[in-house]
Short mmCIF file of C-alpha atoms and ligand atoms in Angstrom, two decimals:
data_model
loop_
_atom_site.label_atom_id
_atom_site.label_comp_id
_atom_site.label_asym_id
_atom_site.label_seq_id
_atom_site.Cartn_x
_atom_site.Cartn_y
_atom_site.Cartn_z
CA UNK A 1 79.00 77.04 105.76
CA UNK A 2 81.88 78.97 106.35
CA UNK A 3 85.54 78.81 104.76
CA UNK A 4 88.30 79.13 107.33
CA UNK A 5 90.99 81.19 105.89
CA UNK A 6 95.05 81.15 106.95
CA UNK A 7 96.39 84.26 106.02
CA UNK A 8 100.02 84.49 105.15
CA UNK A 9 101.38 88.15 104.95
CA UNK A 10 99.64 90.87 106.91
CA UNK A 11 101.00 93.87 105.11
CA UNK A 12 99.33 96.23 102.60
CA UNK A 13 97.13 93.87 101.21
CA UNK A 14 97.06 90.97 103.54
CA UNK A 15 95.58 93.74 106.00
CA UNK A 16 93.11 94.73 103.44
CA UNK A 17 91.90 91.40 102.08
CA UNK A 18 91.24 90.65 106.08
CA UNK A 19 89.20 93.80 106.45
CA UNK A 20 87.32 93.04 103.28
CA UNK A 21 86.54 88.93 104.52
CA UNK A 22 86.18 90.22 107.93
CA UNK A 23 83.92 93.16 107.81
CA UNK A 24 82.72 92.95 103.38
CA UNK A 25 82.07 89.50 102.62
CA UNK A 26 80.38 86.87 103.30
CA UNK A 27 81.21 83.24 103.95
CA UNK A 28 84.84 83.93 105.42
CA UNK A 29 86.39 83.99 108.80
CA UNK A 30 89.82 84.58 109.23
CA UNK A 31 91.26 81.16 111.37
CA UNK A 32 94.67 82.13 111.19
CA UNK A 33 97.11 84.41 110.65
CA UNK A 34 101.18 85.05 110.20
CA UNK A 35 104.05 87.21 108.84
CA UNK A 36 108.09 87.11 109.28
CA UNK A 37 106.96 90.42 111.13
CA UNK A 38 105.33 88.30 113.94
CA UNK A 39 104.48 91.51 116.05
CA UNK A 40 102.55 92.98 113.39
CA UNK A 41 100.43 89.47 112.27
CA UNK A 42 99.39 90.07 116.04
CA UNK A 43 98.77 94.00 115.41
CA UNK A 44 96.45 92.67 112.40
CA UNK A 45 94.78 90.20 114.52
CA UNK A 46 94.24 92.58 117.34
CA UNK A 47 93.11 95.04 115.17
CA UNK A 48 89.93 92.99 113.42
CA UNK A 49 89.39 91.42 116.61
CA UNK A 50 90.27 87.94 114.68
CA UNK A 51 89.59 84.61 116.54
CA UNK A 52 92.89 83.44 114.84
CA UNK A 53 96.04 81.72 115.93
CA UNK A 54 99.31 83.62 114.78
CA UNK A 55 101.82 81.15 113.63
CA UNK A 56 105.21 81.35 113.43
CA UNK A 57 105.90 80.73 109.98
CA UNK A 58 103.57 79.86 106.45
CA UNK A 59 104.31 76.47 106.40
CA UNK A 60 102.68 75.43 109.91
CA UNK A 61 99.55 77.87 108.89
CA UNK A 62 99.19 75.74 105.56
CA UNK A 63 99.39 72.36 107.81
CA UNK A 64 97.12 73.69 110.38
CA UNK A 65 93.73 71.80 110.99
CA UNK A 66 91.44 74.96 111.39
CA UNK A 67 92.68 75.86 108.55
CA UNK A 68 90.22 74.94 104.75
CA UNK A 69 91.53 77.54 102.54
CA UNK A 70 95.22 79.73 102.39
CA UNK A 71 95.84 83.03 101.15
CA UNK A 72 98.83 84.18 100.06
CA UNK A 73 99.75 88.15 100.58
CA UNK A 74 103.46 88.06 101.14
CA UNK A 75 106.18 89.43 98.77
CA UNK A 76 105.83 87.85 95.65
CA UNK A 77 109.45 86.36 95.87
CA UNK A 78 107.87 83.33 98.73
CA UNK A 79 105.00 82.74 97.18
CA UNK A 80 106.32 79.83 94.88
CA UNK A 81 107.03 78.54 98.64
CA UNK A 82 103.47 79.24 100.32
CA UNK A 83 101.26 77.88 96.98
CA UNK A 84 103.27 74.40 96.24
CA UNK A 85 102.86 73.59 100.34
CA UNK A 86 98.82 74.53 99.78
CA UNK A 87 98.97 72.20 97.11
CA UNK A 88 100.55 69.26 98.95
CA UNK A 89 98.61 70.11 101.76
CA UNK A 90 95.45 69.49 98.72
CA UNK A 91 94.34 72.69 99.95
CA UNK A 92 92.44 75.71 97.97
CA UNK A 93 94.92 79.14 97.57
CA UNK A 94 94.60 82.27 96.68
CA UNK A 95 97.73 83.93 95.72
CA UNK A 96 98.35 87.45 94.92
CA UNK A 97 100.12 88.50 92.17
CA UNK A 98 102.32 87.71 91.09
CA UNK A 99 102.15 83.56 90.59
CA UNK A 100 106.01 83.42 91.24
CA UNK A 101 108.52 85.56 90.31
CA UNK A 102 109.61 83.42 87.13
CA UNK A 103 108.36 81.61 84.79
CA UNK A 104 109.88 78.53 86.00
CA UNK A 105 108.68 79.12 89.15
CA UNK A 106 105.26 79.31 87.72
CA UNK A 107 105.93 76.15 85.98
CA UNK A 108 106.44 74.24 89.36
CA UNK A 109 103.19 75.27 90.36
CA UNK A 110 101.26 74.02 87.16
CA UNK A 111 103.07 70.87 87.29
CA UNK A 112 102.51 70.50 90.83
CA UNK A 113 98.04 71.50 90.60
CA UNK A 114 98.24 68.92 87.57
CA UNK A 115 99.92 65.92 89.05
CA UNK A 116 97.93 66.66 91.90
CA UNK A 117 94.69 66.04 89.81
CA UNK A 118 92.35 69.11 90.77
CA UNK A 119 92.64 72.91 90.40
CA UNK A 120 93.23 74.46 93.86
CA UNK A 121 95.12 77.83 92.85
CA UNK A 122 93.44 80.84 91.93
CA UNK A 123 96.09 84.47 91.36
CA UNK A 124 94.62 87.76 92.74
CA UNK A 125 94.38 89.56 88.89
CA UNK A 126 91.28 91.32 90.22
CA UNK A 127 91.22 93.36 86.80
CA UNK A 128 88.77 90.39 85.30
CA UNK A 129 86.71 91.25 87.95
CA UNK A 130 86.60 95.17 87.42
CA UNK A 131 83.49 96.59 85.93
CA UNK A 132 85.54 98.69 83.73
CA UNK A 133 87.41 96.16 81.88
CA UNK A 134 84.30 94.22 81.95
CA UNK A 135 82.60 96.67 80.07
CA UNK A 136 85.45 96.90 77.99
CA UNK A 137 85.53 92.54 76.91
CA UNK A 138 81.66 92.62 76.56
CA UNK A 139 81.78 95.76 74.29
CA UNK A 140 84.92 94.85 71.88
CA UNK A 141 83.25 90.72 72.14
CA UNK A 142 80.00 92.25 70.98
CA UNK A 143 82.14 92.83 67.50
CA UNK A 144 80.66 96.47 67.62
CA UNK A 145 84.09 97.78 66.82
CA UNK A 146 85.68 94.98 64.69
CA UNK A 147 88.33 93.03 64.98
CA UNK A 148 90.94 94.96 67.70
CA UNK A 149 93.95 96.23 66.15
CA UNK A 150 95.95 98.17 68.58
CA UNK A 151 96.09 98.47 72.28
CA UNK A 152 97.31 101.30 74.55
CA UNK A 153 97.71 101.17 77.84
CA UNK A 154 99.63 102.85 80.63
CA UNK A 155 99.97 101.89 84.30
CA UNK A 156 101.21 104.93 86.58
CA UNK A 157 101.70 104.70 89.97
CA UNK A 158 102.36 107.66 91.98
CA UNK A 159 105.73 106.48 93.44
CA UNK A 160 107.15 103.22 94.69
CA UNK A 161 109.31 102.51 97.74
CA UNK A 162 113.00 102.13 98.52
CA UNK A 163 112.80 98.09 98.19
CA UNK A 164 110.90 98.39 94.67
CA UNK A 165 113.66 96.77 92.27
CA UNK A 166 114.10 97.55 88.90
CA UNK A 167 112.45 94.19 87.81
CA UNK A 168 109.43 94.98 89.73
CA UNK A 169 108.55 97.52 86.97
CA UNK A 170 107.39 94.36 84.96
CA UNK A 171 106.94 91.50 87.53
CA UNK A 172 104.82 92.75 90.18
CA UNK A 173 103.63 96.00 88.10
CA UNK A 174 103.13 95.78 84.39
CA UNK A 175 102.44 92.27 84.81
CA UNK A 176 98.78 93.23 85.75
CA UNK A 177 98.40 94.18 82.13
CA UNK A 178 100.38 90.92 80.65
CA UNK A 179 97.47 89.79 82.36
CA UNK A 180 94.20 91.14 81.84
CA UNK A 181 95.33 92.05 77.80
CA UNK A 182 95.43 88.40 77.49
CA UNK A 183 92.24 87.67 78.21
CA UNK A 184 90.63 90.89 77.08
CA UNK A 185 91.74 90.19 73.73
CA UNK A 186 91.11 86.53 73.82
CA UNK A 187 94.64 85.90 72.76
CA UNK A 188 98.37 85.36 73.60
CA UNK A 189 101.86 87.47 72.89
CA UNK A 190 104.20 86.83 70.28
CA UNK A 191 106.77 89.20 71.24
CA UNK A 192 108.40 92.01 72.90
CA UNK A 193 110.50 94.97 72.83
CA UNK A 194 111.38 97.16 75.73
CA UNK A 195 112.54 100.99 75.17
CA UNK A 196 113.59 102.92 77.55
CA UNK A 197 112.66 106.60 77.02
CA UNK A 198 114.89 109.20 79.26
CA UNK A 199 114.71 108.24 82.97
CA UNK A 200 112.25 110.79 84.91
CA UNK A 201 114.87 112.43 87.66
CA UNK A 202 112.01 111.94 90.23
CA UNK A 203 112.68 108.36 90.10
CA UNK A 204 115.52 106.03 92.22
CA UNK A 205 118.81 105.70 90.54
CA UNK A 206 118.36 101.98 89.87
CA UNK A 207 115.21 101.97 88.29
CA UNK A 208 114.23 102.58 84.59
CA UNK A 209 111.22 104.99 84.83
CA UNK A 210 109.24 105.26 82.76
CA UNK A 211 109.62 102.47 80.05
CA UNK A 212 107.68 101.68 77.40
CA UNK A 213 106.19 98.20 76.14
CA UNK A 214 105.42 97.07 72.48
CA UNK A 215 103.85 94.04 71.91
CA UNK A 216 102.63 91.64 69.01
CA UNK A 217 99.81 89.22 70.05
CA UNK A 218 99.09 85.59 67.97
CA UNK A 219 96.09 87.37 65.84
CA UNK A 220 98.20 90.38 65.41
CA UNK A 221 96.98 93.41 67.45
CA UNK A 222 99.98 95.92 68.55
CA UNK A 223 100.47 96.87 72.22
CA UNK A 224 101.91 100.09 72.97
CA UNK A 225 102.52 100.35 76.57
CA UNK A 226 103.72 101.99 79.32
CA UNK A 227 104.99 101.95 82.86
CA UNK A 228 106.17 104.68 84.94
CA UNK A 229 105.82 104.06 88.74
CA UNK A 230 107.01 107.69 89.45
CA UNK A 231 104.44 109.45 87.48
CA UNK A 232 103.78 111.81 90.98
CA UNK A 233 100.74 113.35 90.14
CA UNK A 234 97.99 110.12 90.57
CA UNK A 235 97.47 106.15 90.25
CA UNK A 236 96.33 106.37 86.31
CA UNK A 237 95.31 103.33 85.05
CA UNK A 238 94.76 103.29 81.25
CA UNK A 239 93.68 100.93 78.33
CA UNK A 240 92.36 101.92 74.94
CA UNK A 241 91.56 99.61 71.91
CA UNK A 242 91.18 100.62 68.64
CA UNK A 243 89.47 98.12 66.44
CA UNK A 244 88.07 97.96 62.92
CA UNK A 245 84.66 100.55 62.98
CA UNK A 246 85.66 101.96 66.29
CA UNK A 247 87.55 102.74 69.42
CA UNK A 248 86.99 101.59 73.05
CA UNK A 249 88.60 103.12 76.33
CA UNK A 250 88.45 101.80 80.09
CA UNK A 251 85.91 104.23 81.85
CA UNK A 252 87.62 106.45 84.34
CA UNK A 253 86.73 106.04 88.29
CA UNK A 254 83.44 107.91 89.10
CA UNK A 255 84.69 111.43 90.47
CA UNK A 256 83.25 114.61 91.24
CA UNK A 257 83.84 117.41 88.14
CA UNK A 258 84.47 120.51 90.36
CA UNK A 259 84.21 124.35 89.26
CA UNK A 260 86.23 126.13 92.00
CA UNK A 261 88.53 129.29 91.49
CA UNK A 262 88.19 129.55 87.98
CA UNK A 263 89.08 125.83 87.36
CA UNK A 264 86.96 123.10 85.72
CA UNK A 265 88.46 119.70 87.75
CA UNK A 266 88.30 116.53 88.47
CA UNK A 267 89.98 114.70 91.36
CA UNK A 268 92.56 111.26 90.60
CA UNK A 269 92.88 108.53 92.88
CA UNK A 270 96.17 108.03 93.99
CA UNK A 271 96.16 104.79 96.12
CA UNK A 272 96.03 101.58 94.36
CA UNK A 273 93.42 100.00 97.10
CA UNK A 274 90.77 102.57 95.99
CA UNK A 275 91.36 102.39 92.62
CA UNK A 276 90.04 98.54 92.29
CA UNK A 277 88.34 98.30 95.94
CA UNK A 278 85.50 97.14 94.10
CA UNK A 279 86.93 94.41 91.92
CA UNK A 280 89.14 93.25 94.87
CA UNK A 281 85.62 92.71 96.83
CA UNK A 282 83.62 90.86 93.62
CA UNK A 283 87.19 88.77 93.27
CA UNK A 284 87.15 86.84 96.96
CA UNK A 285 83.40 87.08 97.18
CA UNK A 286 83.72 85.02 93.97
CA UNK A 287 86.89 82.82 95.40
CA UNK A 288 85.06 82.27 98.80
CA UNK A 289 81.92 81.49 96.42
CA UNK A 290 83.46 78.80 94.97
CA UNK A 291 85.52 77.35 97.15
CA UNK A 292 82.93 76.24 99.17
CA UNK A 293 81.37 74.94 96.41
CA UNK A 294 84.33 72.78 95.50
CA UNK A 295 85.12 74.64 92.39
CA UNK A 296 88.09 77.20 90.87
CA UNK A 297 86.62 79.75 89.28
CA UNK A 298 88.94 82.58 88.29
CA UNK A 299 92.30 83.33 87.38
CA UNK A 300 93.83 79.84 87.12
CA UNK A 301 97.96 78.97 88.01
CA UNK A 302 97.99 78.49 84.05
CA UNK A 303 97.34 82.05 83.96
CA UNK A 304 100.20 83.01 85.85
CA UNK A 305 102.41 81.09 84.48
CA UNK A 306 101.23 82.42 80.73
CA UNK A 307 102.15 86.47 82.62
CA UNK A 308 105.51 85.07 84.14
CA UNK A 309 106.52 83.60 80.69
CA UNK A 310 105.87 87.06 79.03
CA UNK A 311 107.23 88.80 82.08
CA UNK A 312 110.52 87.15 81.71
CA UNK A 313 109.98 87.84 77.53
CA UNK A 314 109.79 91.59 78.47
CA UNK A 315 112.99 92.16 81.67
CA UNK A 316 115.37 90.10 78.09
CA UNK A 317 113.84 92.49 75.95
CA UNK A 318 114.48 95.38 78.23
CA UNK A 319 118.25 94.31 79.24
CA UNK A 320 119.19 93.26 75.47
CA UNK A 321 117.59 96.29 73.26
CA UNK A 322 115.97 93.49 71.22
CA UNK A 323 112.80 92.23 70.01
CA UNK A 324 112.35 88.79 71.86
CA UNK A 325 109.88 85.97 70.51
CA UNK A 326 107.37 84.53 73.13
CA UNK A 327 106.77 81.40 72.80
CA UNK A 328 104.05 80.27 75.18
CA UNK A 329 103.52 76.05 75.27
CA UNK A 330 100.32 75.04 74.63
CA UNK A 331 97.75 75.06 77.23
CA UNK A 332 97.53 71.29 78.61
CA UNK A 333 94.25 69.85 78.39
CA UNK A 334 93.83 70.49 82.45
CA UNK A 335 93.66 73.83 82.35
CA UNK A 336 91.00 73.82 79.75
CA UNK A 337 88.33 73.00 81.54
CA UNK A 338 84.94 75.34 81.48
CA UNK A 339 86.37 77.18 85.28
CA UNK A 340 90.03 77.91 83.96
CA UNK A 341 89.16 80.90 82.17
CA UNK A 342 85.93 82.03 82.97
CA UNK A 343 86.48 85.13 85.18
P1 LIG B 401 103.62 94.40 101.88
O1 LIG B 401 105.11 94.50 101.89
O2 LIG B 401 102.83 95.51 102.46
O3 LIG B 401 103.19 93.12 102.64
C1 LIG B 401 103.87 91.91 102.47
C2 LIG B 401 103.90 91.23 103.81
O4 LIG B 401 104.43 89.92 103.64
C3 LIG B 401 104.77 91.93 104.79
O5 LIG B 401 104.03 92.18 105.94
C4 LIG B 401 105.88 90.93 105.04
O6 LIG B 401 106.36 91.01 106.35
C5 LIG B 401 105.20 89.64 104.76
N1 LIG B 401 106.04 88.55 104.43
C6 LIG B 401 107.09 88.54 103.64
N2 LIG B 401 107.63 87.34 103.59
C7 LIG B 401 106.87 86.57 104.36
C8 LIG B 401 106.92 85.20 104.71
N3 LIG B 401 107.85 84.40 104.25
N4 LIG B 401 105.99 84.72 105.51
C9 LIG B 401 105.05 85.53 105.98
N5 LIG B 401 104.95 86.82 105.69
C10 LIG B 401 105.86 87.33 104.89
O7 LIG B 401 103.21 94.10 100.41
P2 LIG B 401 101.81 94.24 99.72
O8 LIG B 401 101.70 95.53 99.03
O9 LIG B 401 100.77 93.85 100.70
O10 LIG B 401 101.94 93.14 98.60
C11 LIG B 401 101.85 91.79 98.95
C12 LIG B 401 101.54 91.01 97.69
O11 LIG B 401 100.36 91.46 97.17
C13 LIG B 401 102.56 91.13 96.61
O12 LIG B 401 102.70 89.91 95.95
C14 LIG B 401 101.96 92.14 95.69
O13 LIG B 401 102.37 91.95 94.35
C15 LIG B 401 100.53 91.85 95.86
N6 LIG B 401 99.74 93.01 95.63
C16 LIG B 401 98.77 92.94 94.72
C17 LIG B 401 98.02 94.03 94.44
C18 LIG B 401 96.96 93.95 93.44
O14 LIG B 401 96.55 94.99 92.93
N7 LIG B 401 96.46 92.77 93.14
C19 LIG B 401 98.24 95.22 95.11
C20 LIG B 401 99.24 95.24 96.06
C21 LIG B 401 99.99 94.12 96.31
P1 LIG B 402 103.68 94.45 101.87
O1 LIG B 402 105.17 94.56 101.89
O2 LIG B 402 102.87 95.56 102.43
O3 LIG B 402 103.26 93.16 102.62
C1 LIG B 402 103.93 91.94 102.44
C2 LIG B 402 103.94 91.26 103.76
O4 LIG B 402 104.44 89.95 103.61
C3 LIG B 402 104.81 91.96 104.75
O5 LIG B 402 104.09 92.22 105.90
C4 LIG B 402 105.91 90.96 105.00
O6 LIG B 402 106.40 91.02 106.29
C5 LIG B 402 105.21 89.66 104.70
N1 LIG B 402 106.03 88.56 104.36
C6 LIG B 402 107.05 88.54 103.54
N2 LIG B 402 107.60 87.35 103.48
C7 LIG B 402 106.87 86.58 104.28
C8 LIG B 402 106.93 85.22 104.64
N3 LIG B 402 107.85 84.42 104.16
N4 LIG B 402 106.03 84.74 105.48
C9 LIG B 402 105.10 85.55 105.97
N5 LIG B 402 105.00 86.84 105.66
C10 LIG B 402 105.87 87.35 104.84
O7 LIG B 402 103.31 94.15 100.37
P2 LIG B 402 101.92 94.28 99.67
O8 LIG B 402 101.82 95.57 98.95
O9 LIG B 402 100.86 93.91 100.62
O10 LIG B 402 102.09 93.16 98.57
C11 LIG B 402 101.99 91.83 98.92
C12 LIG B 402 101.65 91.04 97.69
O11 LIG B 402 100.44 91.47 97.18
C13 LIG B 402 102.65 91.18 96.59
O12 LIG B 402 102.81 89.95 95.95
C14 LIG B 402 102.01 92.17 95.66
O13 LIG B 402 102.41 91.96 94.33
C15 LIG B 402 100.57 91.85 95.85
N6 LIG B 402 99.74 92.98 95.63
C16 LIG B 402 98.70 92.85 94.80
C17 LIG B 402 97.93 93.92 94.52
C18 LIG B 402 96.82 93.79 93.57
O14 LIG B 402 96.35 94.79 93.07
N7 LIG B 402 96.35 92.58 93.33
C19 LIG B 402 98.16 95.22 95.12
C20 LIG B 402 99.26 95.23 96.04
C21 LIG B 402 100.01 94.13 96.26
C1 LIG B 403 101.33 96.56 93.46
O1 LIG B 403 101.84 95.37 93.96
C2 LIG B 403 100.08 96.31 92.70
O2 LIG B 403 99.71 95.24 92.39
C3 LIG B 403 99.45 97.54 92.17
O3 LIG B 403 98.23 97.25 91.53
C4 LIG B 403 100.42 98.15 91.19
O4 LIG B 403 99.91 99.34 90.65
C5 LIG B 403 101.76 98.43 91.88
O5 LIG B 403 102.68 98.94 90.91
C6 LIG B 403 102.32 97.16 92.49
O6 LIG B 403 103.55 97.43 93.15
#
């Protein structure tokens, strides 16, 4: 059997997750495409020689007939938009990150998936399905280092574009790690203070870079992060847990150690789409997996809604000066079934 995807944004990723179900995976075939840049949805179809119709908008790909499954690769602000039509449509989406832009936006969704009786939304956190942080849960769930007691962690991107907004820092950056700490740890934030260190001069005007993050989880363990999406020199990806007996850090990506003109090196990624290519490929083999067998298997809506509530925690934390409680409601008795939290 094969799942007929609609693809809605063909940009960085869009582009990418096509390559990956058209010419990685199995099980997929791309059955439609579109993006408010029409000429380049063609350019994308054209260029993965896709048997796909390009539609004008989102909303006639989601109704389409060809169309079983939707993805969802457009900027995050429409994709509130994109995943409540999938659901009314009673169709299975995937939605890249983030869920909505706000909490409340989230909430829509959950309500929506709920009323509607059957989990259709899975959010692209592909961490869960890095081998890395895999490692990392099995190792710290083994209890070989105790309980875990602090957390650092620092995501560093080499630089961001013109459009990147000052909010995107934490809603469409840091919120990878709201994410993945969550269910690394097995637990849920607290609260949240935001400091703002002395902005790099490399960075845009409007944007606080680099900031750091400090977090208190429900069981107690302190987060010490940091973002700084104008770090120049690599995409540096970093999480270490210190626990009871022990400490644990994510393995860096596999890379040559060189000796060359008196210099012991090794080379850093610098490209986000190498950094997890792997992860993104186990992620929507898994999705595709699943969906044809009727099931929803990783990163549920309730997920991002539980990042957008401590998303919005963190941009009031960061504006006020202050430490701001989370309070995250209680996980409805939907979203605890065995496939909401099992990537
Ligand atoms: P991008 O700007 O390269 O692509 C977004 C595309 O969406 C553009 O082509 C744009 O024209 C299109 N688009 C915007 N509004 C649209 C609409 N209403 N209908 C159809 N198309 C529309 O951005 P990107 O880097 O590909 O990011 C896209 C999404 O993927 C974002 O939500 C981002 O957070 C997420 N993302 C996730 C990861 C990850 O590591 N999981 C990495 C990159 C991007
Ligand atoms: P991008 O800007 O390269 O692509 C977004 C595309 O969406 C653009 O082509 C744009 O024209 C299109 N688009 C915007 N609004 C649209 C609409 N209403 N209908 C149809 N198309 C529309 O952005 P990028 O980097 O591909 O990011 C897209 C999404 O993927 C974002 O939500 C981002 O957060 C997420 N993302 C996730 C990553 C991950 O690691 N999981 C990595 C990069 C992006
Ligand atoms: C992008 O959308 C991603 O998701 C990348 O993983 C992240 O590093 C980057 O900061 C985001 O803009």
């Amino acid at each position: 059997m094969t799942l007929r995807v609609g693809v809605i944004g063909t940009g960085a990723i869009g582009r990418d997750h096509i390559r990956r179900m058209t010419q990685v995976l199995k099980g997929a075939a791309v059955v439609a495409v579109t993006d408010v840049n029409a000429a380049q949805a063609q350019q994308v179809a054209n260029e993965f020689n896709l048997q796909a119709a390009v539609y004008d908008n989102g909303l006639d790909l989601i109704r389409a007939q060809e169309v079983d499954a939707v993805m969802v690769t457009s900027w995050g602000a429409t994709h509130e938009e994109f995943v409540l039509a999938s659901i009314a449509a009673g169709k299975p989406v995937f939605c890249e990150k983030p869920l909505a832009v706000t909490a409340e936006g989230c909430k829509r969704i959950v309500e929506a998936e709920a009323a509607f009786g059957k989990m259709l939304v899975q959010v692209g956190y592909m961490r869960r399905y890095d081998r890395g942080y895999r490692v990392l849960k099995e190792t710290i769930d083994s209890g070989v280092i105790g309980h875990p007691l602090i957390l650092h962690c620092a995501h560093r991107n080499v630089s961001v574009p013109d459009f990147y907004t000052r909010d995107m820092s934490v809603v469409d950056t840091f919120i990878h790690e709201l994410d993945v700490h969550r269910w690394l740890l097995d637990d849920d934030y607290v609260s949240v203070q935001v400091v703002r260190p002395r902005r790099s001069s490399l960075s845009g005007e409007h944007l606080n870079d680099p900031l750091l993050v400090y977090m208190e989880t429900a069981k107690g363990v302190r987060i010490n992060g940091e973002i700084f999406v104008n770090c120049k020199y690599g995409y540096d990806i970093q999480c270490q847990v210190v626990g009871e007996t022990g400490i644990v850090s994510l393995p860096e990506p596999m890379s040559v150690t060189m000796r060359s003109e008196a210099k012991l090196s090794n080379a850093l990624l610098t490209d986000w789409k190498d950094r997890f290519i792997e992860a993104y490929d186990i992620e929507l083999q898994d999705w595709i997996d699943a969906t044809l067998r009727g099931e929803m298997n990783g990163p549920s809506a309730w997920d991002g809604y539980s990042a957008a509530v401590a998303a919005d925690a963190c941009l009031a934390a960061r504006d006020s000066g202050d430490i701001v409680r989370i309070d995250m409601p209680e996980r409805p008795s939907f979203y605890r079934s065995k496939h909401s939290e099992s990537a």
